[in-house]
Every structure is written in structure tokens, then in C-alpha cells.
Amino acid sequence: MYVLRFPIDMGSSRIVEMMQPLQPDDFLTQSHAVLDFIVDYYKNIENYPIQSQVEPDSAPYSSEPIEAILRDIRNDIIPGLTHWQSPNFFSYFQANASNPGFIGEMLCIGFNVVGFSWIEFATELDSIVVARIGKMLKLPSAFIFSGNEAAVCTMAAARDIALKKID
């Protein structure tokens, strides 16, 4: 059984192990347990109360095996969630979880790429996805630009509004 170690566990003789990247076999075992947990959550999501039913508590102070962590999540965290994806939840926001979304998030986390604008992968992927979505929506090419360009456009618009107030 693999135990997740917390940095505060300084009494451990295996402090070096804590600093090493994840071990493939341990990662696979833990990932399967977490994935099974998430699938079970979504199979039963309509059975949970929509809004939190518990008061906040504190995190454990020592290491725990993944099974104990998942048990704590089931018993302590899930009852404290607002279950946005539940078919019983009616609000201003749509249910936004999807298989492609989950898989995309797993890939993003797995690569752990810091997405600064000079990182080719993140910038290229952003541009490609935005262009494809824009084409699917039949948007004019003037509306198809990446997130980085959107930030620049937003700043330019804010500047123009601020300059008008000065005049």
C-alpha cells in the first residue's frame, strides 16, 4: 500500500523519497483508485444533497494511504460540496463536466506544463483549439484569436475607455 507523504512529516527517514517524482507503478495504482472513485461519484451524483450538509473541519496532520484519503473525501468532502453536475441542481450555470473535459484535464496535469506565452505547446494548442471552435461556429476570422491575444485586446479596450474618461 502506497502512502502519500506530506512535507511536514520531517521525522521520516525517507525524506529524499518525498522529493522524487512520482513512481510509475504507484501512480498507476493510485490513479485507478481515484478514477474508480470519480466514476462512482458520477454514477451516484443524483443521490447527494445538492448543497453542503457539513461544517468545515481540518486536514489530517500525518500521511495517509490513498484508500484513507478517498474515504475521507467520501465522508467529509463530498457532503460539503455543492454538486453542480447533479441533475437535481438548478442554477444559473449549466452542468459543464464531460468526458473530453476530464481527459483533457488529466493530460494537462500529467504534462504539468507551465503555460507561459513562450511555451510552444501551450500557445500552439490554444491557437489551434480556438481556431477550430471558431470555424465550427462559423465566426468571421476577425473573431478567431488565442487567449493571449484576447488579453491584449481587453487591455487595449480598457485603455481606450480610461483615455475617454480623461478627456
CSV table of C-alpha atoms in Angstrom, one decimal:
chain,number,residue,atom,x,y,z
A,1,MET,CA,0.0,0.0,0.0
A,2,TYR,CA,1.4,3.4,-1.0
A,3,VAL,CA,1.3,6.3,1.4
A,4,LEU,CA,1.2,9.9,0.3
A,5,ARG,CA,3.8,11.8,2.3
A,6,PHE,CA,3.3,15.3,3.4
A,7,PRO,CA,6.3,17.7,3.6
A,8,ILE,CA,5.5,18.3,7.3
A,9,ASP,CA,6.4,14.6,8.0
A,10,MET,CA,10.1,15.7,8.7
A,11,GLY,CA,10.7,12.8,11.1
A,12,SER,CA,10.7,10.4,8.2
A,13,SER,CA,14.0,8.8,7.2
A,14,ARG,CA,12.6,8.7,3.7
A,15,ILE,CA,12.6,12.5,3.2
A,16,VAL,CA,14.5,12.1,-0.1
A,17,GLU,CA,11.8,9.8,-1.4
A,18,MET,CA,9.3,12.6,-0.8
A,19,MET,CA,11.2,14.9,-3.2
A,20,GLN,CA,11.4,12.4,-6.1
A,21,PRO,CA,9.0,12.5,-9.0
A,22,LEU,CA,6.1,10.0,-8.8
A,23,GLN,CA,6.8,6.4,-9.3
A,24,PRO,CA,5.0,4.9,-12.3
A,25,ASP,CA,3.6,1.8,-10.6
A,26,ASP,CA,2.4,3.7,-7.6
A,27,PHE,CA,0.9,6.4,-9.8
A,28,LEU,CA,-0.9,3.8,-11.9
A,29,THR,CA,-2.4,2.1,-8.7
A,30,GLN,CA,-3.4,5.5,-7.2
A,31,SER,CA,-4.8,6.8,-10.5
A,32,HIS,CA,-7.0,3.7,-10.9
A,33,ALA,CA,-8.3,4.1,-7.4
A,34,VAL,CA,-9.1,7.8,-8.0
A,35,LEU,CA,-10.6,7.2,-11.4
A,36,ASP,CA,-12.9,4.5,-9.9
A,37,PHE,CA,-13.8,6.9,-7.2
A,38,ILE,CA,-14.8,9.7,-9.6
A,39,VAL,CA,-16.8,7.2,-11.8
A,40,ASP,CA,-18.7,6.0,-8.7
A,41,TYR,CA,-19.3,9.7,-7.7
A,42,TYR,CA,-20.9,10.4,-11.1
A,43,LYS,CA,-22.9,7.2,-11.1
A,44,ASN,CA,-24.5,8.3,-7.8
A,45,ILE,CA,-24.4,12.1,-8.0
A,46,GLU,CA,-28.2,12.5,-8.0
A,47,ASN,CA,-28.3,10.8,-4.6
A,48,TYR,CA,-26.3,13.5,-2.9
A,49,PRO,CA,-27.9,16.5,-1.2
A,50,ILE,CA,-27.4,19.5,-3.6
A,51,GLN,CA,-25.8,21.8,-1.1
A,52,SER,CA,-23.3,21.4,1.8
A,53,GLN,CA,-24.6,19.5,4.8
A,54,VAL,CA,-21.4,19.8,7.0
A,55,GLU,CA,-19.3,22.3,8.8
A,56,PRO,CA,-15.6,22.8,7.8
A,57,ASP,CA,-13.1,20.6,9.5
A,58,SER,CA,-9.3,20.4,9.5
A,59,ALA,CA,-6.9,18.3,7.3
A,60,PRO,CA,-5.0,15.4,8.7
A,61,TYR,CA,-1.6,16.1,10.2
A,62,SER,CA,0.1,12.9,9.1
A,63,SER,CA,0.5,10.7,6.0
A,64,GLU,CA,-2.4,8.5,4.9
A,65,PRO,CA,-2.8,5.7,2.4
A,66,ILE,CA,-4.8,6.6,-0.7
A,67,GLU,CA,-7.7,4.4,0.5
A,68,ALA,CA,-8.0,6.5,3.6
A,69,ILE,CA,-7.8,9.7,1.6
A,70,LEU,CA,-10.6,8.6,-0.7
A,71,ARG,CA,-12.7,7.5,2.4
A,72,ASP,CA,-12.1,11.0,3.9
A,73,ILE,CA,-13.2,12.6,0.7
A,74,ARG,CA,-16.3,10.4,0.5
A,75,ASN,CA,-17.2,11.0,4.2
A,76,ASP,CA,-16.0,14.6,4.8
A,77,ILE,CA,-15.6,16.4,1.5
A,78,ILE,CA,-18.4,15.2,-0.7
A,79,PRO,CA,-21.1,16.1,1.9
A,80,GLY,CA,-19.6,19.6,1.9
A,81,LEU,CA,-19.8,20.2,-1.8
A,82,THR,CA,-22.4,21.9,-3.9
A,83,HIS,CA,-23.0,19.2,-6.5
A,84,TRP,CA,-23.1,21.4,-9.7
A,85,GLN,CA,-23.3,18.4,-12.0
A,86,SER,CA,-26.3,16.8,-10.3
A,87,PRO,CA,-29.4,16.5,-12.4
A,88,ASN,CA,-31.2,17.9,-9.4
A,89,PHE,CA,-29.2,21.1,-9.3
A,90,PHE,CA,-30.9,24.0,-11.0
A,91,SER,CA,-29.0,27.3,-11.1
A,92,TYR,CA,-27.6,29.9,-13.4
A,93,PHE,CA,-24.8,27.6,-14.6
A,94,GLN,CA,-25.1,24.6,-16.8
A,95,ALA,CA,-23.6,21.2,-15.9
A,96,ASN,CA,-20.1,21.5,-17.5
A,97,ALA,CA,-18.4,18.2,-16.9
A,98,SER,CA,-17.7,16.0,-19.9
A,99,ASN,CA,-15.6,13.0,-20.8
A,100,PRO,CA,-13.4,15.1,-23.1
A,101,GLY,CA,-13.0,17.7,-20.4
A,102,PHE,CA,-11.9,15.2,-17.8
A,103,ILE,CA,-9.4,13.6,-20.2
A,104,GLY,CA,-8.1,17.0,-21.3
A,105,GLU,CA,-7.6,18.0,-17.6
A,106,MET,CA,-5.7,14.7,-16.9
A,107,LEU,CA,-3.4,15.3,-19.9
A,108,CYS,CA,-2.8,18.9,-18.7
A,109,ILE,CA,-2.0,17.8,-15.2
A,110,GLY,CA,0.1,14.9,-16.4
A,111,PHE,CA,2.4,17.1,-18.5
A,112,ASN,CA,2.4,19.8,-15.8
A,113,VAL,CA,3.5,22.4,-18.4
A,114,VAL,CA,3.7,26.0,-17.2
A,115,GLY,CA,1.7,27.7,-20.0
A,116,PHE,CA,3.6,30.9,-20.4
A,117,SER,CA,3.2,32.5,-23.9
A,118,TRP,CA,6.7,31.3,-25.0
A,119,ILE,CA,5.9,27.7,-24.4
A,120,GLU,CA,5.2,26.4,-27.9
A,121,PHE,CA,3.0,23.5,-26.9
A,122,ALA,CA,0.5,25.6,-24.8
A,123,THR,CA,0.5,28.5,-27.2
A,124,GLU,CA,0.0,26.3,-30.3
A,125,LEU,CA,-2.6,24.2,-28.7
A,126,ASP,CA,-4.5,27.3,-27.6
A,127,SER,CA,-4.4,28.8,-31.1
A,128,ILE,CA,-5.4,25.5,-32.8
A,129,VAL,CA,-8.4,24.8,-30.5
A,130,VAL,CA,-9.7,28.4,-30.6
A,131,ALA,CA,-9.4,28.4,-34.5
A,132,ARG,CA,-11.3,25.1,-34.7
A,133,ILE,CA,-14.0,26.2,-32.4
A,134,GLY,CA,-14.3,29.5,-34.3
A,135,LYS,CA,-14.6,27.6,-37.6
A,136,MET,CA,-17.2,25.2,-36.1
A,137,LEU,CA,-19.3,28.3,-35.0
A,138,LYS,CA,-18.7,29.9,-38.4
A,139,LEU,CA,-17.2,33.0,-36.9
A,140,PRO,CA,-15.5,35.6,-39.0
A,141,SER,CA,-11.8,35.3,-38.9
A,142,ALA,CA,-11.5,38.6,-37.0
A,143,PHE,CA,-13.1,36.8,-34.0
A,144,ILE,CA,-10.7,33.9,-34.1
A,145,PHE,CA,-7.7,34.6,-31.9
A,146,SER,CA,-5.9,33.0,-29.0
A,147,GLY,CA,-6.3,33.7,-25.3
A,148,ASN,CA,-3.1,35.7,-25.2
A,149,GLU,CA,-4.4,37.9,-28.0
A,150,ALA,CA,-7.7,38.2,-26.1
A,151,ALA,CA,-5.9,39.6,-23.1
A,152,VAL,CA,-4.1,42.2,-25.2
A,153,CYS,CA,-7.5,43.2,-26.8
A,154,THR,CA,-9.0,43.5,-23.3
A,155,MET,CA,-6.2,45.7,-22.1
A,156,ALA,CA,-6.4,47.9,-25.3
A,157,ALA,CA,-10.2,48.3,-24.8
A,158,ALA,CA,-9.7,49.2,-21.1
A,159,ARG,CA,-7.0,51.8,-22.1
A,160,ASP,CA,-9.3,53.4,-24.6
A,161,ILE,CA,-12.1,53.6,-22.1
A,162,ALA,CA,-9.8,55.1,-19.5
A,163,LEU,CA,-8.5,57.7,-22.0
A,164,LYS,CA,-12.0,58.8,-22.9
A,165,LYS,CA,-12.7,59.5,-19.2
A,166,ILE,CA,-9.6,61.7,-19.0
A,167,ASP,CA,-10.6,63.8,-22.0
